[in-house]
């Protein structure tokens, strides 16, 4: 009997000391948070205004989800194309109101997210959450939590507190901790006259949000940094040093690194092991910046692979909360969703199928010539055959069958939408 491609690949990996069966098993258990906002270009359901906060989607591909029902249906379709364990990542702007009902962001309640809880529970997913500090009339002169206007700050602090209560509700309902990420686009287009003032106000505002009572092992608050945004090129209140220092000095608060939020030659793969030396847990937004924080669909590229490798090599799979964060409206959104998720799964699989122990040994013995040779050899191990087998076992299409499924849904559902 001839061997299948998978069996032969498995033997090749075994000869390198890699057990692909245990790699696949491990991968299937790692939760990765799937962002609802790829499905509708970060619009949400609570406003008709434009996307603000220094972030931008470009493109006008047909078939965008316009209602909670459509977004959920599209997400279901995307989920059916993704192997592995998923968690749902929601923004507060995706509250689902009853017909005729509305609650502003400072008045949001758990019941406004009941439909999402049902959705998540039926699919065995936990839920992560994000207060939405953008796309709203209460943003004054580009500022929210760092605004000099106490009324504006109070509104957004109350929004943050409401989100803590909703996060606690998500964790209680699903039995899975809820990662709640604080990101604001607060900043200035041009050279500020006061850099510290907004940061002091930002600091105090986050402290007030976190004074809302919550269960430390149910709600995991994070602060996400950013270097600049569109229209806020000169200064952001939540810079890298600001958020990292905040997280380091506030027990229970995690730093969140988005790999689109640094200067282009900085790499988050190198920052992960640095933070893991100090923080029991950290969080990530996984994206693909091209020249700026462009939030392209995550691909199986070098830096994506390097980030996954660091998490695996640092034994950090249980200490790093991984969430996808990108939004491309120029291509089929369901495909974009699934493609990014699959790419991160591939990167994790590649990391789990790398002979990390042996490579570390070479480094410690200063065997740098051999290390280079081995690291290059590891790149061409037959990962594709393991990936195909993993997809088969997970009941999702292999890469070559993926597009047919996307096209079918596009023809039958997306293109029929007005
Ligand atoms: C923006 C941040 C932020 C958002 C989401 C929608 O630059 O990355 O995380 O993308 O909250
Ligand atoms: Zn982000």
Short mmCIF file of C-alpha atoms and ligand atoms in Angstrom, two decimals:
data_model
loop_
_atom_site.label_atom_id
_atom_site.label_comp_id
_atom_site.label_asym_id
_atom_site.label_seq_id
_atom_site.Cartn_x
_atom_site.Cartn_y
_atom_site.Cartn_z
CA UNK A 1 0.00 0.00 0.00
CA UNK A 2 1.31 3.43 -0.86
CA UNK A 3 1.46 6.12 1.77
CA UNK A 4 -0.81 9.14 1.61
CA UNK A 5 0.81 12.54 1.34
CA UNK A 6 -0.16 13.16 4.96
CA UNK A 7 1.44 9.93 6.19
CA UNK A 8 4.61 10.66 4.35
CA UNK A 9 4.71 14.25 5.63
CA UNK A 10 4.10 13.00 9.15
CA UNK A 11 7.17 10.76 8.84
CA UNK A 12 9.31 13.58 7.57
CA UNK A 13 8.28 15.71 10.54
CA UNK A 14 8.84 12.81 12.94
CA UNK A 15 12.40 12.52 11.66
CA UNK A 16 12.85 16.14 12.77
CA UNK A 17 11.42 15.36 16.19
CA UNK A 18 8.04 16.95 15.47
CA UNK A 19 4.82 15.16 16.41
CA UNK A 20 2.24 16.54 13.98
CA UNK A 21 -0.64 14.71 15.66
CA UNK A 22 -0.09 16.54 18.90
CA UNK A 23 0.45 19.80 16.98
CA UNK A 24 -2.95 19.46 15.30
CA UNK A 25 -4.62 18.53 18.57
CA UNK A 26 -3.15 21.53 20.32
CA UNK A 27 -4.08 23.88 17.49
CA UNK A 28 -7.70 22.77 17.55
CA UNK A 29 -7.95 23.90 21.19
CA UNK A 30 -6.48 27.39 20.93
CA UNK A 31 -9.22 30.03 20.91
CA UNK A 32 -8.78 32.83 18.39
CA UNK A 33 -11.09 35.81 18.53
CA UNK A 34 -12.99 36.60 15.35
CA UNK A 35 -13.86 40.28 14.93
CA UNK A 36 -17.45 40.99 13.91
CA UNK A 37 -16.37 44.22 12.19
CA UNK A 38 -14.85 42.67 9.05
CA UNK A 39 -18.40 41.78 8.00
CA UNK A 40 -19.72 45.34 7.62
CA UNK A 41 -16.70 47.64 7.29
CA UNK A 42 -16.73 48.61 11.01
CA UNK A 43 -20.17 50.23 10.70
CA UNK A 44 -22.19 48.64 13.50
CA UNK A 45 -25.89 49.15 14.14
CA UNK A 46 -26.16 52.19 16.38
CA UNK A 47 -25.48 55.11 14.05
CA UNK A 48 -25.69 56.30 10.45
CA UNK A 49 -22.59 58.46 10.49
CA UNK A 50 -19.16 57.82 9.00
CA UNK A 51 -16.37 55.71 10.46
CA UNK A 52 -14.19 58.03 12.57
CA UNK A 53 -11.33 57.74 15.04
CA UNK A 54 -8.51 57.75 12.54
CA UNK A 55 -9.37 54.35 11.06
CA UNK A 56 -10.58 53.81 7.54
CA UNK A 57 -11.94 51.13 5.28
CA UNK A 58 -11.52 51.43 1.54
CA UNK A 59 -13.48 49.72 -1.20
CA UNK A 60 -17.10 49.15 -2.00
CA UNK A 61 -17.45 45.45 -2.68
CA UNK A 62 -21.11 44.47 -3.03
CA UNK A 63 -23.06 42.44 -0.49
CA UNK A 64 -22.13 44.17 2.75
CA UNK A 65 -24.15 43.02 5.78
CA UNK A 66 -26.57 45.76 6.88
CA UNK A 67 -28.55 44.09 9.66
CA UNK A 68 -27.66 41.88 12.62
CA UNK A 69 -29.33 38.95 10.83
CA UNK A 70 -27.20 39.43 7.73
CA UNK A 71 -24.02 39.89 9.74
CA UNK A 72 -24.71 36.73 11.71
CA UNK A 73 -25.52 34.77 8.55
CA UNK A 74 -22.30 35.94 6.90
CA UNK A 75 -20.31 35.14 9.99
CA UNK A 76 -21.81 31.67 10.02
CA UNK A 77 -20.74 31.22 6.45
CA UNK A 78 -17.23 32.42 7.31
CA UNK A 79 -17.13 30.12 10.37
CA UNK A 80 -17.92 27.13 8.16
CA UNK A 81 -14.71 27.89 6.25
CA UNK A 82 -12.43 28.11 9.27
CA UNK A 83 -10.78 25.30 11.19
CA UNK A 84 -10.08 25.62 14.89
CA UNK A 85 -11.67 27.13 17.96
CA UNK A 86 -13.25 30.55 17.69
CA UNK A 87 -14.24 33.27 20.06
CA UNK A 88 -16.55 36.10 19.03
CA UNK A 89 -15.16 39.64 19.20
CA UNK A 90 -17.81 42.35 19.42
CA UNK A 91 -17.79 46.12 19.47
CA UNK A 92 -20.33 48.03 21.55
CA UNK A 93 -21.66 49.64 18.36
CA UNK A 94 -23.05 46.23 17.39
CA UNK A 95 -25.76 46.29 20.08
CA UNK A 96 -28.96 44.76 18.75
CA UNK A 97 -31.99 46.85 19.64
CA UNK A 98 -35.64 45.87 19.50
CA UNK A 99 -37.60 47.65 16.78
CA UNK A 100 -38.06 51.29 17.85
CA UNK A 101 -35.67 50.95 20.77
CA UNK A 102 -32.39 52.83 21.14
CA UNK A 103 -29.86 53.23 23.94
CA UNK A 104 -26.92 55.57 23.63
CA UNK A 105 -23.48 54.18 24.40
CA UNK A 106 -23.45 55.36 28.01
CA UNK A 107 -26.75 53.57 28.61
CA UNK A 108 -26.00 50.21 27.03
CA UNK A 109 -27.09 47.18 28.98
CA UNK A 110 -26.38 43.47 28.80
CA UNK A 111 -29.81 42.84 27.29
CA UNK A 112 -28.81 44.76 24.17
CA UNK A 113 -26.36 41.96 23.46
CA UNK A 114 -28.65 39.04 24.24
CA UNK A 115 -28.90 38.00 20.58
CA UNK A 116 -25.11 37.84 20.34
CA UNK A 117 -24.94 35.76 23.51
CA UNK A 118 -27.42 33.32 21.99
CA UNK A 119 -25.39 33.27 18.78
CA UNK A 120 -22.16 32.60 20.67
CA UNK A 121 -23.61 29.97 22.98
CA UNK A 122 -25.15 28.00 20.12
CA UNK A 123 -21.72 27.86 18.52
CA UNK A 124 -19.74 27.18 21.71
CA UNK A 125 -17.92 30.46 21.49
CA UNK A 126 -16.75 32.78 24.22
CA UNK A 127 -17.11 36.53 23.64
CA UNK A 128 -14.59 39.37 23.75
CA UNK A 129 -15.71 42.96 23.87
CA UNK A 130 -14.69 46.49 22.89
CA UNK A 131 -16.21 49.74 24.03
CA UNK A 132 -16.65 51.86 20.87
CA UNK A 133 -14.95 55.24 21.28
CA UNK A 134 -15.37 56.24 17.62
CA UNK A 135 -18.09 56.94 15.04
CA UNK A 136 -20.25 58.92 17.48
CA UNK A 137 -21.40 62.58 17.88
CA UNK A 138 -20.04 62.79 21.44
CA UNK A 139 -16.48 62.80 20.15
CA UNK A 140 -15.47 66.40 20.65
CA UNK A 141 -12.58 67.81 18.63
CA UNK A 142 -11.35 64.28 18.07
CA UNK A 143 -11.21 63.45 21.78
CA UNK A 144 -13.16 61.12 24.10
CA UNK A 145 -11.59 59.87 27.34
CA UNK A 146 -8.87 62.51 27.14
CA UNK A 147 -11.14 65.44 26.32
CA UNK A 148 -10.68 68.62 28.40
CA UNK A 149 -14.49 68.83 28.58
CA UNK A 150 -15.60 66.99 31.73
CA UNK A 151 -19.04 66.24 30.29
CA UNK A 152 -17.54 64.54 27.27
CA UNK A 153 -15.19 62.55 29.47
CA UNK A 154 -18.06 61.54 31.76
CA UNK A 155 -20.10 60.26 28.82
CA UNK A 156 -17.27 58.05 27.63
CA UNK A 157 -16.34 56.90 31.12
CA UNK A 158 -19.94 55.81 31.56
CA UNK A 159 -19.70 54.01 28.25
CA UNK A 160 -16.60 52.18 29.47
CA UNK A 161 -18.32 51.23 32.74
CA UNK A 162 -21.37 49.97 30.89
CA UNK A 163 -19.02 47.83 28.79
CA UNK A 164 -17.40 46.36 31.90
CA UNK A 165 -20.85 45.23 33.07
CA UNK A 166 -21.61 43.80 29.65
CA UNK A 167 -18.24 42.01 29.59
CA UNK A 168 -19.00 40.47 32.96
CA UNK A 169 -22.37 39.33 31.61
CA UNK A 170 -20.67 37.74 28.56
CA UNK A 171 -18.25 35.85 30.80
CA UNK A 172 -21.02 34.65 33.10
CA UNK A 173 -23.24 33.55 30.24
CA UNK A 174 -20.58 31.73 28.24
CA UNK A 175 -18.41 30.51 31.13
CA UNK A 176 -15.38 31.87 29.27
CA UNK A 177 -13.44 35.01 30.34
CA UNK A 178 -14.15 38.15 28.32
CA UNK A 179 -11.22 40.24 27.10
CA UNK A 180 -12.34 43.87 27.08
CA UNK A 181 -10.15 46.15 25.03
CA UNK A 182 -9.95 49.91 25.44
CA UNK A 183 -8.79 51.77 22.36
CA UNK A 184 -9.51 55.38 21.50
CA UNK A 185 -8.42 57.36 18.47
CA UNK A 186 -7.82 60.42 20.68
CA UNK A 187 -5.09 62.55 19.24
CA UNK A 188 -4.06 65.61 17.22
CA UNK A 189 -3.46 66.25 13.56
CA UNK A 190 -0.67 68.69 14.21
CA UNK A 191 1.94 69.56 16.80
CA UNK A 192 0.24 69.78 20.21
CA UNK A 193 1.00 72.42 22.81
CA UNK A 194 0.29 70.01 25.65
CA UNK A 195 1.17 66.36 25.36
CA UNK A 196 0.90 65.38 28.98
CA UNK A 197 -2.48 66.92 29.79
CA UNK A 198 -4.53 64.66 27.52
CA UNK A 199 -2.58 61.64 28.74
CA UNK A 200 -3.21 62.49 32.39
CA UNK A 201 -6.92 62.80 31.61
CA UNK A 202 -6.85 59.57 29.63
CA UNK A 203 -5.16 57.82 32.55
CA UNK A 204 -7.71 59.05 35.06
CA UNK A 205 -10.59 58.16 32.76
CA UNK A 206 -9.41 54.58 32.31
CA UNK A 207 -8.91 54.35 36.07
CA UNK A 208 -12.51 55.41 36.56
CA UNK A 209 -13.74 52.85 34.05
CA UNK A 210 -11.80 50.15 35.87
CA UNK A 211 -13.28 51.24 39.20
CA UNK A 212 -16.50 49.63 38.04
CA UNK A 213 -16.64 46.35 40.00
CA UNK A 214 -15.87 43.20 38.03
CA UNK A 215 -14.48 39.76 38.52
CA UNK A 216 -10.75 39.63 37.69
CA UNK A 217 -10.87 36.14 36.30
CA UNK A 218 -13.96 36.82 34.23
CA UNK A 219 -13.17 40.20 32.70
CA UNK A 220 -9.71 40.95 31.30
CA UNK A 221 -9.42 44.66 30.57
CA UNK A 222 -6.74 45.69 28.06
CA UNK A 223 -5.36 48.96 26.76
CA UNK A 224 -4.36 49.14 23.10
CA UNK A 225 -1.69 51.55 21.94
CA UNK A 226 -1.33 53.30 18.61
CA UNK A 227 1.33 55.45 17.03
CA UNK A 228 -0.88 57.53 14.74
CA UNK A 229 -4.14 57.55 12.81
CA UNK A 230 -5.59 59.26 9.76
CA UNK A 231 -6.13 62.87 10.79
CA UNK A 232 -4.24 62.30 14.04
CA UNK A 233 -0.76 62.08 12.59
CA UNK A 234 1.14 64.20 15.09
CA UNK A 235 0.07 62.74 18.42
CA UNK A 236 -2.01 59.98 19.96
CA UNK A 237 -2.87 60.05 23.65
CA UNK A 238 -2.67 56.25 23.88
CA UNK A 239 0.89 55.85 22.67
CA UNK A 240 2.92 52.68 23.21
CA UNK A 241 4.69 54.01 26.30
CA UNK A 242 1.43 55.30 27.74
CA UNK A 243 -0.55 52.06 27.45
CA UNK A 244 2.31 49.80 28.41
CA UNK A 245 3.01 51.85 31.51
CA UNK A 246 -0.68 51.94 32.33
CA UNK A 247 -0.98 48.16 32.11
CA UNK A 248 2.23 47.67 34.09
CA UNK A 249 1.01 49.83 36.95
CA UNK A 250 -2.62 48.73 37.11
CA UNK A 251 -3.10 45.22 38.44
CA UNK A 252 -5.28 43.07 36.23
CA UNK A 253 -4.99 45.35 33.18
CA UNK A 254 -3.31 43.80 30.12
CA UNK A 255 -1.32 45.52 27.40
CA UNK A 256 -2.73 44.92 23.93
CA UNK A 257 -0.40 45.15 20.94
CA UNK A 258 -1.84 45.59 17.47
CA UNK A 259 0.89 44.87 14.93
CA UNK A 260 -0.34 47.70 12.73
CA UNK A 261 0.31 50.27 15.44
CA UNK A 262 4.07 50.66 15.42
CA UNK A 263 6.70 52.27 13.27
CA UNK A 264 7.14 50.13 10.14
CA UNK A 265 10.49 48.62 11.10
CA UNK A 266 9.35 47.61 14.59
CA UNK A 267 8.02 44.08 14.90
CA UNK A 268 5.50 42.77 17.39
CA UNK A 269 7.11 39.32 17.17
CA UNK A 270 10.04 40.77 19.11
CA UNK A 271 7.79 42.57 21.58
CA UNK A 272 5.81 39.45 22.55
CA UNK A 273 8.70 37.73 24.38
CA UNK A 274 9.70 41.04 25.96
CA UNK A 275 6.27 41.56 27.49
CA UNK A 276 5.95 37.92 28.52
CA UNK A 277 8.97 38.46 30.80
CA UNK A 278 6.85 40.83 32.86
CA UNK A 279 3.12 40.34 32.29
CA UNK A 280 1.30 37.14 33.27
CA UNK A 281 -1.02 37.71 30.31
CA UNK A 282 -1.00 39.91 27.22
CA UNK A 283 -3.34 40.46 24.28
CA UNK A 284 -2.81 40.88 20.56
CA UNK A 285 -4.62 42.36 17.59
CA UNK A 286 -3.39 40.50 14.56
CA UNK A 287 -3.54 42.48 11.35
CA UNK A 288 -1.49 43.19 8.22
CA UNK A 289 -0.26 46.75 7.85
CA UNK A 290 0.96 47.80 4.42
CA UNK A 291 3.00 50.99 4.80
CA UNK A 292 0.59 52.20 7.48
CA UNK A 293 -2.08 50.75 9.76
CA UNK A 294 -4.02 49.68 6.67
CA UNK A 295 -5.65 46.61 8.26
CA UNK A 296 -5.29 44.33 5.25
CA UNK A 297 -6.42 40.71 5.54
CA UNK A 298 -3.93 38.63 7.53
CA UNK A 299 -1.86 36.34 5.31
CA UNK A 300 0.65 33.57 5.93
CA UNK A 301 3.55 35.97 5.64
CA UNK A 302 6.87 36.23 7.43
CA UNK A 303 5.91 38.51 10.32
CA UNK A 304 2.62 36.68 10.91
CA UNK A 305 4.58 33.43 11.13
CA UNK A 306 7.17 35.01 13.38
CA UNK A 307 4.53 36.23 15.83
CA UNK A 308 2.96 32.76 16.00
CA UNK A 309 6.40 31.22 16.49
CA UNK A 310 7.14 33.50 19.42
CA UNK A 311 3.89 32.66 21.17
CA UNK A 312 4.54 28.94 20.74
CA UNK A 313 8.26 29.09 21.57
CA UNK A 314 7.61 31.14 24.70
CA UNK A 315 5.06 28.57 25.80
CA UNK A 316 2.63 31.46 25.69
CA UNK A 317 -0.45 29.87 24.15
CA UNK A 318 -2.34 30.20 27.42
CA UNK A 319 -0.97 33.63 28.26
CA UNK A 320 -1.62 35.44 25.00
CA UNK A 321 -5.16 36.41 23.99
CA UNK A 322 -5.22 36.43 20.19
CA UNK A 323 -7.72 38.47 18.23
CA UNK A 324 -7.91 39.32 14.56
CA UNK A 325 -8.34 42.98 13.63
CA UNK A 326 -8.56 43.93 9.96
CA UNK A 327 -11.20 45.21 7.59
CA UNK A 328 -11.06 45.14 3.83
CA UNK A 329 -14.15 46.29 1.95
CA UNK A 330 -12.61 45.93 -1.50
CA UNK A 331 -13.05 42.13 -1.68
CA UNK A 332 -15.64 39.55 -0.66
CA UNK A 333 -15.96 40.12 3.10
CA UNK A 334 -16.77 36.52 3.99
CA UNK A 335 -13.65 35.42 2.16
CA UNK A 336 -11.62 38.13 3.87
CA UNK A 337 -12.86 36.98 7.26
CA UNK A 338 -12.09 33.32 6.61
CA UNK A 339 -8.82 33.92 4.82
CA UNK A 340 -7.38 35.92 7.73
CA UNK A 341 -8.50 33.36 10.26
CA UNK A 342 -7.07 30.50 8.21
CA UNK A 343 -3.80 32.35 7.79
CA UNK A 344 -3.38 32.73 11.54
CA UNK A 345 -4.25 29.05 12.01
CA UNK A 346 -1.60 28.18 9.43
CA UNK A 347 0.94 30.34 11.22
CA UNK A 348 0.18 28.61 14.52
CA UNK A 349 0.36 25.20 12.87
CA UNK A 350 3.71 26.09 11.30
CA UNK A 351 4.97 27.22 14.70
CA UNK A 352 3.75 24.05 16.40
CA UNK A 353 5.44 21.96 13.67
CA UNK A 354 8.81 23.66 14.04
CA UNK A 355 11.57 21.78 15.91
CA UNK A 356 11.81 24.65 18.37
CA UNK A 357 13.68 22.77 21.10
CA UNK A 358 16.48 21.76 18.79
CA UNK A 359 16.80 25.24 17.29
CA UNK A 360 17.03 26.81 20.74
CA UNK A 361 19.78 24.38 21.65
CA UNK A 362 21.77 25.40 18.60
CA UNK A 363 21.43 29.03 19.61
CA UNK A 364 22.57 28.35 23.18
CA UNK A 365 25.56 26.43 21.90
CA UNK A 366 26.38 29.30 19.55
CA UNK A 367 25.91 26.98 16.59
CA UNK A 368 24.81 29.86 14.43
CA UNK A 369 25.93 28.41 11.10
CA UNK A 370 23.92 25.24 11.68
CA UNK A 371 21.04 27.27 13.10
CA UNK A 372 20.80 29.22 9.86
CA UNK A 373 20.87 26.03 7.81
CA UNK A 374 18.26 24.34 10.00
CA UNK A 375 15.93 27.33 10.17
CA UNK A 376 15.94 27.53 6.39
CA UNK A 377 15.38 23.79 6.05
CA UNK A 378 12.41 23.98 8.44
CA UNK A 379 10.72 26.45 6.11
CA UNK A 380 10.33 23.85 3.37
CA UNK A 381 9.04 20.97 5.48
CA UNK A 382 5.77 19.69 3.95
CA UNK A 383 3.42 21.84 6.03
CA UNK A 384 0.80 21.93 3.26
CA UNK A 385 0.06 18.25 3.69
CA UNK A 386 -0.43 18.67 7.44
CA UNK A 387 -2.64 21.71 6.83
CA UNK A 388 -4.82 19.82 4.35
CA UNK A 389 -5.22 16.98 6.82
CA UNK A 390 -6.07 19.42 9.62
CA UNK A 391 -8.74 21.04 7.41
CA UNK A 392 -10.18 17.63 6.55
CA UNK A 393 -10.37 16.61 10.20
CA UNK A 394 -11.98 19.93 11.06
CA UNK A 395 -14.55 19.49 8.30
CA UNK A 396 -13.62 22.66 6.41
CA UNK A 397 -12.48 23.03 2.80
CA UNK A 398 -8.84 22.77 1.83
CA UNK A 399 -7.30 25.86 0.25
CA UNK A 400 -8.00 24.61 -3.25
CA UNK A 401 -11.73 24.12 -2.55
CA UNK A 402 -12.16 27.28 -0.56
CA UNK A 403 -13.00 29.74 -3.32
CA UNK A 404 -15.80 27.62 -4.79
CA UNK A 405 -17.63 27.88 -1.47
CA UNK A 406 -17.09 31.63 -1.30
CA UNK A 407 -18.40 32.09 -4.84
CA UNK A 408 -21.50 30.03 -4.20
CA UNK A 409 -22.49 32.07 -1.15
CA UNK A 410 -21.76 35.27 -3.01
CA UNK A 411 -24.04 34.29 -5.89
CA UNK A 412 -26.80 32.87 -3.72
CA UNK A 413 -26.85 35.42 -0.90
CA UNK A 414 -24.53 38.43 -1.08
CA UNK A 415 -25.29 39.63 -4.59
CA UNK A 416 -29.03 39.36 -3.98
CA UNK A 417 -28.87 42.02 -1.27
CA UNK A 418 -30.01 45.51 -2.24
C1 LIG B 1 -7.72 50.86 15.41
C2 LIG B 1 -7.54 49.76 16.39
C3 LIG B 1 -8.80 49.16 16.92
C4 LIG B 1 -9.87 48.97 15.87
C5 LIG B 1 -11.03 48.14 16.30
C6 LIG B 1 -12.20 48.29 15.38
O1 LIG B 1 -6.56 51.26 14.81
O2 LIG B 1 -6.76 48.76 15.83
O3 LIG B 1 -8.52 47.98 17.57
O4 LIG B 1 -9.34 48.42 14.70
O5 LIG B 1 -11.35 48.41 17.59
ZN1 LIG B 2 -6.56 46.95 16.88
#
